[in-house]
Amino acid sequence: MSKKAIVTGGSRGIGAAIVETLTREGFEVVFSYLSNKESAENLVQKITDQGGRAAAFQLDTSDYESAVNFVNQAKEFLTEVDVLINNAGITRDKSLFIMQKDEWDSVINTNLSGYFNVTRQLIGYFFKNKRGCIINVSSVSGLVGIAGQTNYCASKSGIIGFTRALAKEAAKLGIPVNCIAPGYIDTEMTRQLPEKHLEEIKNMIPMHRIGKAQEVADLVSFLCSEKARYITGQVFAIDGGLTA
Ligand code: NAP
């Protein structure tokens, strides 16, 4: 029987790579988009054409009611859920002395409270079934401070604390909860950075290159496989050696 996964923020970037990888491996997947309905629908079509099964629904992680509706729609489509991948996230980079309250709030509400809002809808279900697996996408910005990212670093560090605490709540039921911390990965998020800044970043990375979304998806695929069943409460950096 195929396994079933929910992926937030699957319409592009790392999330889309995770969705494609899991469906190639036989998972049925429900993923979310915020506003890119067309790219979400194109991805569903691509997966369907390849013989897979997927659906996309709208979700604003910062809105609790939206998370309730999204998870209900996902459960209806999948009937069962084995894996949750909290991936949706945003940046609003700015030095703190000019950061506006809405730039702070939107990042914390989407990235950190958003993971609570979605996970809260599934955790009771996982506990009841004594089955499930949660992977939270944090960032190297959750491991080290980066100037201009007080809001983003706070949200991504928060996700690490959330993961570790929840891992201890879920361990007795055999439910792994882990975190991944990507470095600089080639997606629209990093394509916003000026070319000169990206070159400086590449020079700082021991492997001298930006990572690929597929490389992150491969780590996620391992963590939600049976091969990783004794791993919980951990943070896996995937960053070309940046935080080594
Ligand atoms: P991305 O290409 O910018 O895609 C972001 C995804 O999140 C999209 O699917 C977007 O939906 C969705 N989204 C945005 N705001 C949302 C909201 N309020 N509610 C629900 N969904 C929302 O980002 P990415 O680079 O793939 O990043 C994915 C995750 O990896 C994020 O958590 C990010 O912090 C983390 N990460 C990325 C990097 C990197 O270098 N790229 C490094 C470390 C960590 P729409 O398409 O509809 O807008």
CSV table of C-alpha atoms and ligand atoms in Angstrom, one decimal, residues 9-14 33-36 59-61 87-90 110 115 137-139 152 156 182-185 187-190, ligand 1:
chain,number,residue,atom,x,y,z
A,9,GLY,CA,4.6,25.1,0.3
A,10,GLY,CA,4.9,22.5,-2.5
A,11,SER,CA,4.1,24.8,-5.5
A,12,ARG,CA,7.8,25.7,-6.2
A,13,GLY,CA,11.3,25.5,-4.9
A,14,ILE,CA,12.3,22.9,-2.3
A,33,TYR,CA,0.3,26.7,-2.4
A,34,LEU,CA,-0.4,30.2,-1.2
A,35,SER,CA,-1.0,32.2,-4.4
A,36,ASN,CA,0.6,30.2,-7.2
A,59,LEU,CA,-3.1,27.3,2.6
A,60,ASP,CA,-1.9,30.3,4.4
A,61,THR,CA,0.1,28.8,7.3
A,87,ASN,CA,8.2,23.4,4.5
A,88,ALA,CA,6.3,26.7,3.6
A,89,GLY,CA,8.4,29.7,4.6
A,90,ILE,CA,9.3,33.3,3.6
A,110,THR,CA,4.2,32.1,8.6
A,115,TYR,CA,4.4,25.0,11.7
A,137,VAL,CA,12.3,22.6,7.2
A,138,SER,CA,14.4,25.0,9.3
A,139,SER,CA,17.6,26.6,7.9
A,152,TYR,CA,14.0,34.8,9.9
A,156,LYS,CA,14.1,29.1,12.1
A,182,PRO,CA,19.4,23.8,4.4
A,183,GLY,CA,22.2,26.3,3.5
A,184,TYR,CA,21.9,28.3,0.3
A,185,ILE,CA,19.7,26.4,-2.2
A,187,THR,CA,15.2,28.5,-5.5
A,188,GLU,CA,13.3,31.8,-6.0
A,189,MET,CA,14.1,32.7,-2.4
A,190,THR,CA,17.9,32.8,-3.2
B,1,NAP,P1,10.2,29.4,-2.2
B,1,NAP,O1,10.8,28.9,-3.5
B,1,NAP,O2,10.1,30.9,-2.0
B,1,NAP,O3,8.7,28.7,-2.0
B,1,NAP,C1,8.0,29.0,-0.9
B,1,NAP,C2,6.8,28.1,-0.8
B,1,NAP,O4,6.1,28.5,0.4
B,1,NAP,C3,5.8,28.3,-2.0
B,1,NAP,O5,5.2,27.1,-2.2
B,1,NAP,C4,4.8,29.3,-1.4
B,1,NAP,O6,3.6,29.3,-2.1
B,1,NAP,C5,4.7,28.9,0.0
B,1,NAP,N1,4.3,29.9,0.9
B,1,NAP,C6,4.8,31.2,1.0
B,1,NAP,N2,4.1,31.8,2.0
B,1,NAP,C7,3.2,31.0,2.5
B,1,NAP,C8,2.2,31.1,3.5
B,1,NAP,N3,2.0,32.2,4.2
B,1,NAP,N4,1.4,30.0,3.7
B,1,NAP,C9,1.6,28.8,3.0
B,1,NAP,N5,2.5,28.7,2.1
B,1,NAP,C10,3.3,29.8,1.8
B,1,NAP,O7,11.0,28.9,-1.0
B,1,NAP,P2,12.1,27.7,-0.9
B,1,NAP,O8,13.4,28.3,-1.1
B,1,NAP,O9,11.7,26.5,-1.6
B,1,NAP,O10,12.0,27.4,0.7
B,1,NAP,C11,11.3,26.4,1.2
B,1,NAP,C12,11.6,26.2,2.7
B,1,NAP,O11,13.0,26.0,2.8
B,1,NAP,C13,11.3,27.5,3.5
B,1,NAP,O12,10.9,27.1,4.8
B,1,NAP,C14,12.7,28.2,3.6
B,1,NAP,O13,12.8,29.0,4.7
B,1,NAP,C15,13.6,27.0,3.7
B,1,NAP,N6,15.0,27.3,3.3
B,1,NAP,C16,15.3,27.7,2.0
B,1,NAP,C17,16.6,27.9,1.7
B,1,NAP,C18,17.0,28.4,0.3
B,1,NAP,O14,18.2,28.7,0.2
B,1,NAP,N7,16.2,28.4,-0.7
B,1,NAP,C19,17.6,27.7,2.7
B,1,NAP,C20,17.2,27.3,3.9
B,1,NAP,C21,15.9,27.1,4.2
B,1,NAP,P3,3.3,30.1,-3.5
B,1,NAP,O15,4.1,29.4,-4.5
B,1,NAP,O16,1.8,30.0,-3.7
B,1,NAP,O17,3.7,31.5,-3.2
